[in-house]
Amino acid sequence: MMFSQHFPQHRPRRLRKDEFSRRLVREHVLTAADLIYPVFILDQDEGTQAVGSMPGVERLGRSALYRTAERCLALGVPVLALFPVIDGARKTPDGAEAANPEGLVPQTVRELKKRFPELGVMTDVALDPYTTHGQDGLLDDTGYILNDETVAVLTRQALTQAEAGVDIVAPSDMMDGRIGAIRQALESQNLIYTRIMAYSAKYASAFYGPFRDAVGSAANLGKSNKKVYQMDPANTDEALREVAMDIAEGADMVMVKPGMPYLDIVRRVKDEFKVPTFAYQVSGEYAMIKAAAQNGWLDHDACMMEALLAFKRAGADGILTYFALDAAEKLRQG
């Protein structure tokens, strides 16, 4: 119920006067437990590779990845999300390497869970790192992305990851019906505790560019796009339908991607469904803050923390962000 407030009986600035009272009435709080850290992994033991379009982000060999996992645990970041950088020789039109039980992702999952059993591990279910054409699915003779045939491959990929011991599979492909197919397959193999975080409202966004550089799919994709399966940025009601389908098919958590330009979608999803809702602060969002800060145009840490808090305010239960470790460090400092 709304009630009238009139000056001077009510002075909103009273509660803003001191730090203690600002903290006392703060509506939303960001913690390290809200963060998921996406990392790019290499099939090599040592070394790292800088991602030029994402300052401060590196592709990690195994040793560097294990150091990163240790840092996540020390800072209270609960989940590491893996994105593979696949050797070009292993890429094929059908992305068959995605379901290889001895591939980079399953091997990495097994080793991480062995070394750091208390750290949550999440894997991407999509074919674009594995295909010669850079699309998330199989192509017909005209170049159109096939749905049901792609879902069959994605299901095998998700099963391979789950059998390796991953905690969360995250289908990011936007094929119709893939959540139901994956859930049914997991249940049939008694993998009943493998969680699904569905990229339910993933838009055909221009903010993904640096990510595609990082995983090496940009060159394969070329001038093609993903508009026939990722969502139109103009649509919001459609996002609710996509989320509803994924929940009905067995998703445990849903995601909106990108993040900051789509906070209205995050809010609508949370208000409508009241399920665990996540947002991905994507590579382009990260790169913009980094570039502006490097030019002295923005305060890096202040903008980083404000942007992450905005996700919480919009209704996100958690955020995938390349700032996760830096933000957790900042939160620890108080």
JSON list of N, CA, C and O in Angstrom, two decimals, residues 30-63:
[
{"chain": "A", "resi": 30, "resn": "LEU", "atom": "N", "xyz": [25.49, -7.48, -2.38]},
{"chain": "A", "resi": 30, "resn": "LEU", "atom": "CA", "xyz": [26.28, -8.37, -3.22]},
{"chain": "A", "resi": 30, "resn": "LEU", "atom": "C", "xyz": [27.29, -9.10, -2.34]},
{"chain": "A", "resi": 30, "resn": "LEU", "atom": "O", "xyz": [27.98, -8.47, -1.52]},
{"chain": "A", "resi": 31, "resn": "THR", "atom": "N", "xyz": [27.40, -10.41, -2.50]},
{"chain": "A", "resi": 31, "resn": "THR", "atom": "CA", "xyz": [28.41, -11.19, -1.79]},
{"chain": "A", "resi": 31, "resn": "THR", "atom": "C", "xyz": [29.18, -12.05, -2.78]},
{"chain": "A", "resi": 31, "resn": "THR", "atom": "O", "xyz": [28.75, -12.26, -3.92]},
{"chain": "A", "resi": 32, "resn": "ALA", "atom": "N", "xyz": [30.31, -12.58, -2.34]},
{"chain": "A", "resi": 32, "resn": "ALA", "atom": "CA", "xyz": [31.10, -13.47, -3.19]},
{"chain": "A", "resi": 32, "resn": "ALA", "atom": "C", "xyz": [30.30, -14.70, -3.58]},
{"chain": "A", "resi": 32, "resn": "ALA", "atom": "O", "xyz": [30.51, -15.27, -4.66]},
{"chain": "A", "resi": 33, "resn": "ALA", "atom": "N", "xyz": [29.38, -15.12, -2.72]},
{"chain": "A", "resi": 33, "resn": "ALA", "atom": "CA", "xyz": [28.56, -16.31, -3.00]},
{"chain": "A", "resi": 33, "resn": "ALA", "atom": "C", "xyz": [27.60, -16.09, -4.16]},
{"chain": "A", "resi": 33, "resn": "ALA", "atom": "O", "xyz": [27.00, -17.06, -4.65]},
{"chain": "A", "resi": 34, "resn": "ASP", "atom": "N", "xyz": [27.44, -14.86, -4.63]},
{"chain": "A", "resi": 34, "resn": "ASP", "atom": "CA", "xyz": [26.57, -14.56, -5.76]},
{"chain": "A", "resi": 34, "resn": "ASP", "atom": "C", "xyz": [27.28, -14.72, -7.11]},
{"chain": "A", "resi": 34, "resn": "ASP", "atom": "O", "xyz": [26.65, -14.56, -8.15]},
{"chain": "A", "resi": 35, "resn": "LEU", "atom": "N", "xyz": [28.58, -15.02, -7.10]},
{"chain": "A", "resi": 35, "resn": "LEU", "atom": "CA", "xyz": [29.39, -14.91, -8.30]},
{"chain": "A", "resi": 35, "resn": "LEU", "atom": "C", "xyz": [29.79, -16.27, -8.86]},
{"chain": "A", "resi": 35, "resn": "LEU", "atom": "O", "xyz": [30.13, -17.19, -8.13]},
{"chain": "A", "resi": 36, "resn": "ILE", "atom": "N", "xyz": [29.77, -16.37, -10.18]},
{"chain": "A", "resi": 36, "resn": "ILE", "atom": "CA", "xyz": [30.30, -17.52, -10.91]},
{"chain": "A", "resi": 36, "resn": "ILE", "atom": "C", "xyz": [31.40, -17.01, -11.82]},
{"chain": "A", "resi": 36, "resn": "ILE", "atom": "O", "xyz": [31.21, -16.01, -12.54]},
{"chain": "A", "resi": 37, "resn": "TYR", "atom": "N", "xyz": [32.55, -17.68, -11.80]},
{"chain": "A", "resi": 37, "resn": "TYR", "atom": "CA", "xyz": [33.71, -17.20, -12.55]},
{"chain": "A", "resi": 37, "resn": "TYR", "atom": "C", "xyz": [33.91, -18.01, -13.82]},
{"chain": "A", "resi": 37, "resn": "TYR", "atom": "O", "xyz": [34.26, -19.20, -13.77]},
{"chain": "A", "resi": 38, "resn": "PRO", "atom": "N", "xyz": [33.69, -17.41, -15.00]},
{"chain": "A", "resi": 38, "resn": "PRO", "atom": "CA", "xyz": [33.93, -18.12, -16.26]},
{"chain": "A", "resi": 38, "resn": "PRO", "atom": "C", "xyz": [35.42, -18.10, -16.60]},
{"chain": "A", "resi": 38, "resn": "PRO", "atom": "O", "xyz": [36.07, -17.06, -16.51]},
{"chain": "A", "resi": 39, "resn": "VAL", "atom": "N", "xyz": [35.95, -19.27, -17.00]},
{"chain": "A", "resi": 39, "resn": "VAL", "atom": "CA", "xyz": [37.36, -19.35, -17.38]},
{"chain": "A", "resi": 39, "resn": "VAL", "atom": "C", "xyz": [37.49, -20.08, -18.72]},
{"chain": "A", "resi": 39, "resn": "VAL", "atom": "O", "xyz": [36.70, -20.98, -19.04]},
{"chain": "A", "resi": 40, "resn": "PHE", "atom": "N", "xyz": [38.51, -19.68, -19.48]},
{"chain": "A", "resi": 40, "resn": "PHE", "atom": "CA", "xyz": [38.82, -20.30, -20.76]},
{"chain": "A", "resi": 40, "resn": "PHE", "atom": "C", "xyz": [39.98, -21.27, -20.55]},
{"chain": "A", "resi": 40, "resn": "PHE", "atom": "O", "xyz": [41.03, -20.87, -20.04]},
{"chain": "A", "resi": 41, "resn": "ILE", "atom": "N", "xyz": [39.79, -22.53, -20.93]},
{"chain": "A", "resi": 41, "resn": "ILE", "atom": "CA", "xyz": [40.78, -23.54, -20.61]},
{"chain": "A", "resi": 41, "resn": "ILE", "atom": "C", "xyz": [41.48, -24.05, -21.87]},
{"chain": "A", "resi": 41, "resn": "ILE", "atom": "O", "xyz": [40.88, -24.23, -22.93]},
{"chain": "A", "resi": 42, "resn": "LEU", "atom": "N", "xyz": [42.79, -24.29, -21.72]},
{"chain": "A", "resi": 42, "resn": "LEU", "atom": "CA", "xyz": [43.65, -24.79, -22.78]},
{"chain": "A", "resi": 42, "resn": "LEU", "atom": "C", "xyz": [44.01, -26.25, -22.52]},
{"chain": "A", "resi": 42, "resn": "LEU", "atom": "O", "xyz": [44.14, -26.66, -21.37]},
{"chain": "A", "resi": 43, "resn": "ASP", "atom": "N", "xyz": [44.25, -26.99, -23.58]},
{"chain": "A", "resi": 43, "resn": "ASP", "atom": "CA", "xyz": [44.66, -28.38, -23.45]},
{"chain": "A", "resi": 43, "resn": "ASP", "atom": "C", "xyz": [46.18, -28.45, -23.36]},
{"chain": "A", "resi": 43, "resn": "ASP", "atom": "O", "xyz": [46.87, -28.95, -24.25]},
{"chain": "A", "resi": 44, "resn": "GLN", "atom": "N", "xyz": [46.72, -27.91, -22.29]},
{"chain": "A", "resi": 44, "resn": "GLN", "atom": "CA", "xyz": [48.16, -27.93, -22.03]},
{"chain": "A", "resi": 44, "resn": "GLN", "atom": "C", "xyz": [48.38, -27.80, -20.54]},
{"chain": "A", "resi": 44, "resn": "GLN", "atom": "O", "xyz": [47.55, -27.26, -19.82]},
{"chain": "A", "resi": 45, "resn": "ASP", "atom": "N", "xyz": [49.51, -28.30, -20.08]},
{"chain": "A", "resi": 45, "resn": "ASP", "atom": "CA", "xyz": [49.78, -28.31, -18.65]},
{"chain": "A", "resi": 45, "resn": "ASP", "atom": "C", "xyz": [50.20, -26.94, -18.11]},
{"chain": "A", "resi": 45, "resn": "ASP", "atom": "O", "xyz": [49.75, -26.53, -17.03]},
{"chain": "A", "resi": 46, "resn": "GLU", "atom": "N", "xyz": [51.05, -26.26, -18.82]},
{"chain": "A", "resi": 46, "resn": "GLU", "atom": "CA", "xyz": [51.61, -25.00, -18.33]},
{"chain": "A", "resi": 46, "resn": "GLU", "atom": "C", "xyz": [51.23, -23.85, -19.26]},
{"chain": "A", "resi": 46, "resn": "GLU", "atom": "O", "xyz": [50.85, -24.05, -20.40]},
{"chain": "A", "resi": 47, "resn": "GLY", "atom": "N", "xyz": [51.38, -22.64, -18.72]},
{"chain": "A", "resi": 47, "resn": "GLY", "atom": "CA", "xyz": [51.25, -21.44, -19.53]},
{"chain": "A", "resi": 47, "resn": "GLY", "atom": "C", "xyz": [49.85, -20.87, -19.59]},
{"chain": "A", "resi": 47, "resn": "GLY", "atom": "O", "xyz": [48.86, -21.52, -19.23]},
{"chain": "A", "resi": 48, "resn": "THR", "atom": "N", "xyz": [49.79, -19.65, -20.04]},
{"chain": "A", "resi": 48, "resn": "THR", "atom": "CA", "xyz": [48.54, -18.92, -20.25]},
{"chain": "A", "resi": 48, "resn": "THR", "atom": "C", "xyz": [48.65, -18.14, -21.55]},
{"chain": "A", "resi": 48, "resn": "THR", "atom": "O", "xyz": [49.74, -17.94, -22.07]},
{"chain": "A", "resi": 49, "resn": "GLN", "atom": "N", "xyz": [47.52, -17.69, -22.05]},
{"chain": "A", "resi": 49, "resn": "GLN", "atom": "CA", "xyz": [47.48, -16.83, -23.24]},
{"chain": "A", "resi": 49, "resn": "GLN", "atom": "C", "xyz": [46.56, -15.66, -22.95]},
{"chain": "A", "resi": 49, "resn": "GLN", "atom": "O", "xyz": [45.40, -15.86, -22.56]},
{"chain": "A", "resi": 50, "resn": "ALA", "atom": "N", "xyz": [47.05, -14.46, -23.13]},
{"chain": "A", "resi": 50, "resn": "ALA", "atom": "CA", "xyz": [46.22, -13.28, -22.89]},
{"chain": "A", "resi": 50, "resn": "ALA", "atom": "C", "xyz": [45.13, -13.19, -23.96]},
{"chain": "A", "resi": 50, "resn": "ALA", "atom": "O", "xyz": [45.35, -13.52, -25.12]},
{"chain": "A", "resi": 51, "resn": "VAL", "atom": "N", "xyz": [43.95, -12.73, -23.55]},
{"chain": "A", "resi": 51, "resn": "VAL", "atom": "CA", "xyz": [42.86, -12.45, -24.49]},
{"chain": "A", "resi": 51, "resn": "VAL", "atom": "C", "xyz": [42.89, -10.95, -24.75]},
{"chain": "A", "resi": 51, "resn": "VAL", "atom": "O", "xyz": [42.54, -10.15, -23.88]},
{"chain": "A", "resi": 52, "resn": "GLY", "atom": "N", "xyz": [43.32, -10.58, -25.94]},
{"chain": "A", "resi": 52, "resn": "GLY", "atom": "CA", "xyz": [43.57, -9.17, -26.23]},
{"chain": "A", "resi": 52, "resn": "GLY", "atom": "C", "xyz": [42.38, -8.26, -26.04]},
{"chain": "A", "resi": 52, "resn": "GLY", "atom": "O", "xyz": [42.52, -7.12, -25.59]},
{"chain": "A", "resi": 53, "resn": "SER", "atom": "N", "xyz": [41.18, -8.75, -26.36]},
{"chain": "A", "resi": 53, "resn": "SER", "atom": "CA", "xyz": [39.98, -7.92, -26.25]},
{"chain": "A", "resi": 53, "resn": "SER", "atom": "C", "xyz": [39.35, -7.94, -24.87]},
{"chain": "A", "resi": 53, "resn": "SER", "atom": "O", "xyz": [38.31, -7.30, -24.65]},
{"chain": "A", "resi": 54, "resn": "MET", "atom": "N", "xyz": [39.99, -8.67, -23.93]},
{"chain": "A", "resi": 54, "resn": "MET", "atom": "CA", "xyz": [39.48, -8.74, -22.56]},
{"chain": "A", "resi": 54, "resn": "MET", "atom": "C", "xyz": [40.64, -8.53, -21.60]},
{"chain": "A", "resi": 54, "resn": "MET", "atom": "O", "xyz": [41.19, -9.50, -21.05]},
{"chain": "A", "resi": 55, "resn": "PRO", "atom": "N", "xyz": [41.05, -7.31, -21.37]},
{"chain": "A", "resi": 55, "resn": "PRO", "atom": "CA", "xyz": [42.21, -7.04, -20.51]},
{"chain": "A", "resi": 55, "resn": "PRO", "atom": "C", "xyz": [42.07, -7.71, -19.15]},
{"chain": "A", "resi": 55, "resn": "PRO", "atom": "O", "xyz": [41.03, -7.61, -18.50]},
{"chain": "A", "resi": 56, "resn": "GLY", "atom": "N", "xyz": [43.13, -8.41, -18.74]},
{"chain": "A", "resi": 56, "resn": "GLY", "atom": "CA", "xyz": [43.11, -9.09, -17.46]},
{"chain": "A", "resi": 56, "resn": "GLY", "atom": "C", "xyz": [42.62, -10.51, -17.51]},
{"chain": "A", "resi": 56, "resn": "GLY", "atom": "O", "xyz": [42.73, -11.25, -16.52]},
{"chain": "A", "resi": 57, "resn": "VAL", "atom": "N", "xyz": [42.07, -10.94, -18.66]},
{"chain": "A", "resi": 57, "resn": "VAL", "atom": "CA", "xyz": [41.58, -12.31, -18.81]},
{"chain": "A", "resi": 57, "resn": "VAL", "atom": "C", "xyz": [42.58, -13.11, -19.63]},
{"chain": "A", "resi": 57, "resn": "VAL", "atom": "O", "xyz": [43.11, -12.62, -20.64]},
{"chain": "A", "resi": 58, "resn": "GLU", "atom": "N", "xyz": [42.82, -14.35, -19.20]},
{"chain": "A", "resi": 58, "resn": "GLU", "atom": "CA", "xyz": [43.75, -15.23, -19.90]},
{"chain": "A", "resi": 58, "resn": "GLU", "atom": "C", "xyz": [43.12, -16.60, -20.15]},
{"chain": "A", "resi": 58, "resn": "GLU", "atom": "O", "xyz": [42.26, -17.05, -19.38]},
{"chain": "A", "resi": 59, "resn": "ARG", "atom": "N", "xyz": [43.54, -17.24, -21.22]},
{"chain": "A", "resi": 59, "resn": "ARG", "atom": "CA", "xyz": [43.26, -18.65, -21.41]},
{"chain": "A", "resi": 59, "resn": "ARG", "atom": "C", "xyz": [44.24, -19.41, -20.53]},
{"chain": "A", "resi": 59, "resn": "ARG", "atom": "O", "xyz": [45.43, -19.10, -20.52]},
{"chain": "A", "resi": 60, "resn": "LEU", "atom": "N", "xyz": [43.75, -20.43, -19.83]},
{"chain": "A", "resi": 60, "resn": "LEU", "atom": "CA", "xyz": [44.54, -21.05, -18.78]},
{"chain": "A", "resi": 60, "resn": "LEU", "atom": "C", "xyz": [44.93, -22.48, -19.10]},
{"chain": "A", "resi": 60, "resn": "LEU", "atom": "O", "xyz": [44.07, -23.31, -19.45]},
{"chain": "A", "resi": 61, "resn": "GLY", "atom": "N", "xyz": [46.22, -22.79, -18.97]},
{"chain": "A", "resi": 61, "resn": "GLY", "atom": "CA", "xyz": [46.65, -24.18, -18.92]},
{"chain": "A", "resi": 61, "resn": "GLY", "atom": "C", "xyz": [46.26, -24.78, -17.59]},
{"chain": "A", "resi": 61, "resn": "GLY", "atom": "O", "xyz": [45.78, -24.09, -16.68]},
{"chain": "A", "resi": 62, "resn": "ARG", "atom": "N", "xyz": [46.49, -26.09, -17.44]},
{"chain": "A", "resi": 62, "resn": "ARG", "atom": "CA", "xyz": [46.00, -26.78, -16.25]},
{"chain": "A", "resi": 62, "resn": "ARG", "atom": "C", "xyz": [46.56, -26.23, -14.94]},
{"chain": "A", "resi": 62, "resn": "ARG", "atom": "O", "xyz": [45.83, -26.04, -13.97]},
{"chain": "A", "resi": 63, "resn": "SER", "atom": "N", "xyz": [47.85, -25.97, -14.90]},
{"chain": "A", "resi": 63, "resn": "SER", "atom": "CA", "xyz": [48.43, -25.47, -13.65]},
{"chain": "A", "resi": 63, "resn": "SER", "atom": "C", "xyz": [47.82, -24.14, -13.25]},
{"chain": "A", "resi": 63, "resn": "SER", "atom": "O", "xyz": [47.50, -23.90, -12.07]}
]
